mmCIF file of C-alpha atoms in Angstrom:
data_model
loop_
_atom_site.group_PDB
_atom_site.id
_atom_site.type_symbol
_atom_site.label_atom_id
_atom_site.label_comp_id
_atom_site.label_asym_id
_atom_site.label_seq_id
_atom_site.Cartn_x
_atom_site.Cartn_y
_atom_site.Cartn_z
ATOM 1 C CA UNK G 12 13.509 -2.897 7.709
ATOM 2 C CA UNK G 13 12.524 -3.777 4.088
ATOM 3 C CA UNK G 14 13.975 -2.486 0.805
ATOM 4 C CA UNK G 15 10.952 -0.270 0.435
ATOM 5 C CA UNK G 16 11.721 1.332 4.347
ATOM 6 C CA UNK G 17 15.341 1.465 3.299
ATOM 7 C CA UNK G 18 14.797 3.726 0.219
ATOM 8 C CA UNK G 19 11.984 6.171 1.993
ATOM 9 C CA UNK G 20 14.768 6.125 5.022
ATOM 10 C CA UNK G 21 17.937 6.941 2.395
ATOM 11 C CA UNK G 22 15.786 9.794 0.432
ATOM 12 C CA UNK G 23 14.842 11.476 3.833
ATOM 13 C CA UNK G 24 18.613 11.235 5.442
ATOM 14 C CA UNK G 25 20.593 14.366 6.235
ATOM 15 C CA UNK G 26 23.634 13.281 5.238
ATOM 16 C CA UNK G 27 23.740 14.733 1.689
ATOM 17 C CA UNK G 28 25.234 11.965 -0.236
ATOM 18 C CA UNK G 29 22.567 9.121 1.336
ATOM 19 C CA UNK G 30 19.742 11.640 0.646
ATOM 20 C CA UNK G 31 20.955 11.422 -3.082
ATOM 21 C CA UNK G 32 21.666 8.009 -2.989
ATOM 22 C CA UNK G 33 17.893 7.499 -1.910
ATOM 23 C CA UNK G 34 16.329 10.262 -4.329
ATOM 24 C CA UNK G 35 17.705 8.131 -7.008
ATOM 25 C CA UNK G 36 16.535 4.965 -5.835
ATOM 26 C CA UNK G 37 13.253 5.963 -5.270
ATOM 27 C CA UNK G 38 12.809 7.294 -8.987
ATOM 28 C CA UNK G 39 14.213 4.218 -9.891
ATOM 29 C CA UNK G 40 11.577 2.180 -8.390
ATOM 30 C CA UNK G 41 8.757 5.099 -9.270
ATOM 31 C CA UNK G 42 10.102 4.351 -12.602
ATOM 32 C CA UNK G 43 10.311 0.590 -12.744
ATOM 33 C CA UNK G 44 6.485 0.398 -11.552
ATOM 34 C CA UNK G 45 5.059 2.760 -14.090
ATOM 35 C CA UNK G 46 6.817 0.912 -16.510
ATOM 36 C CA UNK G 47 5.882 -3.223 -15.296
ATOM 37 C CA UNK G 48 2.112 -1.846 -14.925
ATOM 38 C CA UNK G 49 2.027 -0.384 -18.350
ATOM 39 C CA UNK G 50 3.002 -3.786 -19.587
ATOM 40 C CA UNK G 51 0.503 -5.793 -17.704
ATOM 41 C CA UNK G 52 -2.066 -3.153 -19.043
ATOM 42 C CA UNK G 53 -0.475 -3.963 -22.634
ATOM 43 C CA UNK G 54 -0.903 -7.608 -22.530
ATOM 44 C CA UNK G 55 -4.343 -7.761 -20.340
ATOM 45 C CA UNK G 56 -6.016 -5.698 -23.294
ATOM 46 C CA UNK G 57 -4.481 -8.164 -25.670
ATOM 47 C CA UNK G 58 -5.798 -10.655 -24.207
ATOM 48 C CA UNK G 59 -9.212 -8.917 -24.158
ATOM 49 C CA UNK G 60 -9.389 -8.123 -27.959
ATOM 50 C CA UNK G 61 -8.416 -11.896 -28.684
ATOM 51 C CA UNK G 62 -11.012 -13.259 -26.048
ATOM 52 C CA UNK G 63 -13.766 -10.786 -27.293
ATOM 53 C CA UNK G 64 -12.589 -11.758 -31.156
ATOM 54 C CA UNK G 65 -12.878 -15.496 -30.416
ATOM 55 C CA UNK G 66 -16.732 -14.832 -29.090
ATOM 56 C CA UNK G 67 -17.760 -13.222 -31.760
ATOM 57 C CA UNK G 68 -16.248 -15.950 -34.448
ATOM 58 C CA UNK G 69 -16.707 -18.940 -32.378
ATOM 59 C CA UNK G 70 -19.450 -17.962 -30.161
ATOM 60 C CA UNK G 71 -17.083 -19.061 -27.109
ATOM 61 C CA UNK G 72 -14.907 -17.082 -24.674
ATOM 62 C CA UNK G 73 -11.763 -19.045 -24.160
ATOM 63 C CA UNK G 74 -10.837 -17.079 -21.133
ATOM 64 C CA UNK G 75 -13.112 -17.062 -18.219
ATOM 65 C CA UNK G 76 -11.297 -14.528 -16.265
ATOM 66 C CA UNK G 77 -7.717 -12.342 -15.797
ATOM 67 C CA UNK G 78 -5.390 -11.270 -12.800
ATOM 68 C CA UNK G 79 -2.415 -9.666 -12.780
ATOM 69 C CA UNK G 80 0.237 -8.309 -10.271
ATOM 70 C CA UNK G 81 3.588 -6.655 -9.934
ATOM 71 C CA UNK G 82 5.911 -8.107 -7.429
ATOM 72 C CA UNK G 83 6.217 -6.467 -4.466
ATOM 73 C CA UNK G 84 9.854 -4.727 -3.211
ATOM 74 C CA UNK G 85 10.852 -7.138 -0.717
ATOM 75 C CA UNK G 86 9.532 -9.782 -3.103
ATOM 76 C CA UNK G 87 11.753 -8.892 -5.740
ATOM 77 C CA UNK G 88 15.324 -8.261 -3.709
ATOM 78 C CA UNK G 89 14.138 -11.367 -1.933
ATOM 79 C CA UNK G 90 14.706 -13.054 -5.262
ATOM 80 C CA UNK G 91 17.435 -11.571 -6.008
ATOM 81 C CA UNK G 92 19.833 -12.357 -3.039
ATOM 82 C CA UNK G 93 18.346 -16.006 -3.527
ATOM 83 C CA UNK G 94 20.104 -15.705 -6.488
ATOM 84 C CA UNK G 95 23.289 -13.966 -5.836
ATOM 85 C CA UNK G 96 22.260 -10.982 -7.703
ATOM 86 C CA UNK G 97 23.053 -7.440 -6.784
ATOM 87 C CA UNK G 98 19.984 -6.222 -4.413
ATOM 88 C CA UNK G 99 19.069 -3.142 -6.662
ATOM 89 C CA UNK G 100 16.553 -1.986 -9.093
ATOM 90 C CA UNK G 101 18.901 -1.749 -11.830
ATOM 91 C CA UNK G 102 19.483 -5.688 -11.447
ATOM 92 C CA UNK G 103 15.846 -6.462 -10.965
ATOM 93 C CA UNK G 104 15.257 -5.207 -14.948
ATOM 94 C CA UNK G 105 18.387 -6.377 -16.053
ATOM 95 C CA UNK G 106 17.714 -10.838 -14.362
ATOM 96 C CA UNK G 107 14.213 -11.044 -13.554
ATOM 97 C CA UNK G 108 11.340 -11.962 -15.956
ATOM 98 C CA UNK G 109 8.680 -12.229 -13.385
ATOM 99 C CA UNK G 110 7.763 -8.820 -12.128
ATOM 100 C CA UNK G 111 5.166 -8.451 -14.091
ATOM 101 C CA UNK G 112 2.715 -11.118 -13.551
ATOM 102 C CA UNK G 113 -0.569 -11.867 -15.959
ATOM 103 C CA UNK G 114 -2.887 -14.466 -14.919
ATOM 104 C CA UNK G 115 -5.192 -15.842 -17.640
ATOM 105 C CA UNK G 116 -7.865 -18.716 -16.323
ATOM 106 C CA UNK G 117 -9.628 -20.729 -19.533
ATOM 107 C CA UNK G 118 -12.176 -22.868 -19.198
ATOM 108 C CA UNK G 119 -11.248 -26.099 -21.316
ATOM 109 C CA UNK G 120 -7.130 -26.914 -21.464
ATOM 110 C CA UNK G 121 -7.421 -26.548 -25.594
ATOM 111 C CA UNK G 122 -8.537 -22.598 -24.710
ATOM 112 C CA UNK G 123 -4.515 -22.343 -23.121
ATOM 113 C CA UNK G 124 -2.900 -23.847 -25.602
ATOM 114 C CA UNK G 125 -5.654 -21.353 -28.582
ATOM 115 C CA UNK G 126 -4.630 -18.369 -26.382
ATOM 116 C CA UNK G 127 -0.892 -18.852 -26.144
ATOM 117 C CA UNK G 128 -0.895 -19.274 -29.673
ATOM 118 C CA UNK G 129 -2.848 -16.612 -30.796
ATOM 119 C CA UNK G 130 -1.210 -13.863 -28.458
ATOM 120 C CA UNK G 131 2.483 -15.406 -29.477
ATOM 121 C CA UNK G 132 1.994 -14.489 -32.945
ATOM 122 C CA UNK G 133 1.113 -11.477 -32.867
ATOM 123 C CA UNK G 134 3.750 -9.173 -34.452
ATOM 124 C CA UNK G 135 4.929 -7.264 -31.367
ATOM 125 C CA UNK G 136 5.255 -10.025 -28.828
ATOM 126 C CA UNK G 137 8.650 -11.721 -28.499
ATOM 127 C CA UNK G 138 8.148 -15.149 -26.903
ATOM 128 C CA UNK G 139 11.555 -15.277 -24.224
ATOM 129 C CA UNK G 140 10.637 -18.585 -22.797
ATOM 130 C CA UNK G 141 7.571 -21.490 -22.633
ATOM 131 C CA UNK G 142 7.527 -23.650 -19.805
ATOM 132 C CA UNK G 143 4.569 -26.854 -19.993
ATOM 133 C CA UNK G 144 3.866 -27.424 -17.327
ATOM 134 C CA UNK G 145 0.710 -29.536 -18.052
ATOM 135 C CA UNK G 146 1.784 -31.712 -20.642
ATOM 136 C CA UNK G 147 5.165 -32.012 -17.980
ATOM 137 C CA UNK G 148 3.286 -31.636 -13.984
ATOM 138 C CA UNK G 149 5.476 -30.464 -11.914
ATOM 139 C CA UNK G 150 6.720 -32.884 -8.797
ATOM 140 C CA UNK G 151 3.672 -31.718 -6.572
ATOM 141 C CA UNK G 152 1.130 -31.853 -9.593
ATOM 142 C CA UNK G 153 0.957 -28.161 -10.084
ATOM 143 C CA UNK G 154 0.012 -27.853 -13.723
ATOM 144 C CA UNK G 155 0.018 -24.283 -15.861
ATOM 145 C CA UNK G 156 1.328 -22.963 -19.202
ATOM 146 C CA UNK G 157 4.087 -20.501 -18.579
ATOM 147 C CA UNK G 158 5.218 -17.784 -20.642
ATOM 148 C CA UNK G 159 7.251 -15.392 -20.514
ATOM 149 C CA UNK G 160 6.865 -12.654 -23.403
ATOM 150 C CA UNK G 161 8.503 -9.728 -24.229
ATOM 151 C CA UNK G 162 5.869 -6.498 -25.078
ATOM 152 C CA UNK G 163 6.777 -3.373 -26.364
ATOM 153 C CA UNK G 164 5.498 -0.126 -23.921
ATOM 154 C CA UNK G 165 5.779 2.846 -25.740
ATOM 155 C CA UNK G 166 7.453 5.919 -23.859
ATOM 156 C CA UNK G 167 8.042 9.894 -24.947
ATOM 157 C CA UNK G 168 11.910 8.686 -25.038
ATOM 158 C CA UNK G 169 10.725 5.956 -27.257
ATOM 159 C CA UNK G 170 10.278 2.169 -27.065
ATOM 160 C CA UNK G 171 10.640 -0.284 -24.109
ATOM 161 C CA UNK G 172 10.761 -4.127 -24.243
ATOM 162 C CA UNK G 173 9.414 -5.055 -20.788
ATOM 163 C CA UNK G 174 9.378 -9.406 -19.572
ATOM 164 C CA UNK G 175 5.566 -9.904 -18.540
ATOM 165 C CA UNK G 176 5.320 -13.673 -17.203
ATOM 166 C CA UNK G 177 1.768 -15.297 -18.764
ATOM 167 C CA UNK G 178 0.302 -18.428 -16.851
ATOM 168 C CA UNK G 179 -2.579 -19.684 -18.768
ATOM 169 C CA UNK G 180 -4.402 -22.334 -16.794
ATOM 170 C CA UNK G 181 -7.865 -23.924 -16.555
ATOM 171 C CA UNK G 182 -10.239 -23.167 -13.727
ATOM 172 C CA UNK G 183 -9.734 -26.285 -11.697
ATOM 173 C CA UNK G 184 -5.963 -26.120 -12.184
ATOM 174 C CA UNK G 185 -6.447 -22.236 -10.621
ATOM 175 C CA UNK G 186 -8.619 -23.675 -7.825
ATOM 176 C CA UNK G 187 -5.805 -26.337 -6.936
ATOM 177 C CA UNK G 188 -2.768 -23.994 -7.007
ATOM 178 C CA UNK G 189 -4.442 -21.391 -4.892
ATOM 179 C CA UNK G 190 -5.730 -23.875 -2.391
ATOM 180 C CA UNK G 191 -2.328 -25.785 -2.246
ATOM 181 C CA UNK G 192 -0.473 -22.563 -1.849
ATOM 182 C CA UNK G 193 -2.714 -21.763 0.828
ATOM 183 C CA UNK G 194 -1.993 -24.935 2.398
ATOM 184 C CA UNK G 195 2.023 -25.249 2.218
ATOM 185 C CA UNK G 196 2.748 -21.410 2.842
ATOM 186 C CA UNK G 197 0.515 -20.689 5.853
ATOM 187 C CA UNK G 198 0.692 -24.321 7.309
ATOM 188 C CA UNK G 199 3.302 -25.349 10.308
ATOM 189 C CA UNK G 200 6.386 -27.187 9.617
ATOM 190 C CA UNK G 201 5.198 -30.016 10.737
ATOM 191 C CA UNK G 202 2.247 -29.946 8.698
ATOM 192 C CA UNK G 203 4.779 -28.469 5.445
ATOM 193 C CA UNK G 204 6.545 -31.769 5.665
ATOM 194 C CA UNK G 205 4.280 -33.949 5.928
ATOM 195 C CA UNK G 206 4.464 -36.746 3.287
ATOM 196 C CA UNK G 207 0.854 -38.209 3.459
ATOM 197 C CA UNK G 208 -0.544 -34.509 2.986
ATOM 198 C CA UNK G 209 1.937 -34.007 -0.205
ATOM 199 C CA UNK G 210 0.427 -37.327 -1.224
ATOM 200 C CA UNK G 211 -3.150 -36.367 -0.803
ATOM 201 C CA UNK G 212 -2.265 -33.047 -2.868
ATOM 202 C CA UNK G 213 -1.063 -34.487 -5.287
ATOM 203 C CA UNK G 214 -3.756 -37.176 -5.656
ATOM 204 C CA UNK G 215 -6.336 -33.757 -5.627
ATOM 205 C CA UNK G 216 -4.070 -32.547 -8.523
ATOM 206 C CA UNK G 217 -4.648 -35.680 -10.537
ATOM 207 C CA UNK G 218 -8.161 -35.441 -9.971
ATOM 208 C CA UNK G 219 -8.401 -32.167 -11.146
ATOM 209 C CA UNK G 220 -6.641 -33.068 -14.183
ATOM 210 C CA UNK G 221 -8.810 -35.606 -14.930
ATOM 211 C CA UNK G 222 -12.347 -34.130 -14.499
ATOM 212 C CA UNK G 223 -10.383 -31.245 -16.920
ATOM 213 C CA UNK G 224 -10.053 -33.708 -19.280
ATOM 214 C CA UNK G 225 -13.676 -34.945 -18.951
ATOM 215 C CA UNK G 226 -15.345 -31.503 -19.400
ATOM 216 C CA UNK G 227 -13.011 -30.753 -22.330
ATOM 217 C CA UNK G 228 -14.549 -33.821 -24.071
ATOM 218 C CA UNK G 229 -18.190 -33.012 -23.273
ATOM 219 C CA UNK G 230 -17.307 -29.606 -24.705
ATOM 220 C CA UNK G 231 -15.874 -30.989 -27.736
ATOM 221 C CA UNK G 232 -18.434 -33.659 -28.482
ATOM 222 C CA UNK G 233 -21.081 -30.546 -28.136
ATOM 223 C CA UNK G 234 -19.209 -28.110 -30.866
ATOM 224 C CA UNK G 235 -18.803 -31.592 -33.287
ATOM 225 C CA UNK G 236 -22.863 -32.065 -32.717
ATOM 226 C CA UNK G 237 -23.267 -28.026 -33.007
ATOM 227 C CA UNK G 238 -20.865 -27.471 -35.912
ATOM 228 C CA UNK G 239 -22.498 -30.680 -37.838
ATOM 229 C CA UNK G 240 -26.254 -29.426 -37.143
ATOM 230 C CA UNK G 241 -24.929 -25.669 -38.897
ATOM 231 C CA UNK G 242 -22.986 -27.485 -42.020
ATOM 232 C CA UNK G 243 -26.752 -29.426 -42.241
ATOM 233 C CA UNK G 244 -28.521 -25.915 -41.964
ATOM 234 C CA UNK G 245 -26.070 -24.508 -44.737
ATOM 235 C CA UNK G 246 -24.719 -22.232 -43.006
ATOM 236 C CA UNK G 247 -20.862 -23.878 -42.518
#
């Protein structure tokens, strides 16, 4: 039975004190949702007004695309236990920072590092924690700019701070983790631990990397030619 089975059983139960018990949690959760997904709506239309900003000044949208997601119940106590945290909503606000999930995918690597800046500074985002992990690759080669922010969500009892974790990534860092997860979560054991195929991952990470760093020079040698024809023309 999962956590989410175990609260709908508790708030249907006869016994009068587990029917309470499970009322309670349930608003709880009700609560906790309405409050992650007005966060992720918070920092997805930031994200928007910068991206639609940037066009208009720069003529080029640094983000190609955004996804977001809130972590699912049995996702979250799963967590939890894994780190010897009490199974209950109340914990879930109080130790994790990831329940609220953004997604932003750029299309050159300068675009995550111009995005995380520009939505950092803004005056009601609290930056809680940056993790690089493309200037640092993790073991496997998974690369992405981590953040996790705290954004304020306004309420009729007043204001909430709410974690929302931000990975900024390129496209072809995007096409590598999804694939790769694909690969080591619905693969066999056999398969998971096989060293050759972490190899050959890896090597597709590196690859990826690399033909990142290629476009992001094409793209820059085009704006240099662009931006010199314009200051020619006057109009820099």
């Amino acid at each position: 039975m999962s956590r989410t089975d175990d609260i709908l059983f508790l708030s249907e139960s006869t016994d009068p004190e587990k029917r309470e018990l499970g009322i309670r949690q349930a608003q709880n959760y009700l609560e906790m949702v309405q409050l992650y997904n007005a966060a992720i709506r918070e920092v997805s239309t930031k994200l928007e007004i910068l991206d639609a900003e940037f066009s208009v000044r720069h003529d080029h949208n640094p983000i190609h695309h955004i996804d977001s997601r809130l972590k699912t119940v049995p996702s979250i106590f799963e967590k939890l236990r894994r780190k010897g945290y009490p199974a209950t909503i109340q914990s879930a606000r109080e130790n994790l920072h990831d329940i609220a999930g953004v997604r932003v995918i750029c299309s050159y690597v300068d675009d995550i590092y111009r995005i995380a800046e520009l939505l950092c500074a803004q005056d009601d985002v609290r930056l809680i924690r940056r993790t690089d992990y493309i200037k640092k690759p993790k073991e496997n080669g998974y690369r992405s700019l981590h953040l996790v922010i705290g954004i304020p969500v306004f309420l009729s009892r007043g204001s909430v701070s709410v974690p929302v974790e931000v990975q900024i990534r390129t496209i072809a860092m995007d096409f590598w983790a999804s694939l790769e997860h694909q690969i080591r979560y619905k693969s066999d054991a056999e398969t998971k631990n096989d060293v050759s195929l972490r190899a050959e991952l890896k090597a597709c990470a590196e690859e990826s990397a690399a033909l990142d760093a290629r476009m992001q020079a094409i793209y820059r040698r085009l704006e240099k030619n662009r931006n010199a024809a314009k200051e020619k023309a006057g109009e820099l």
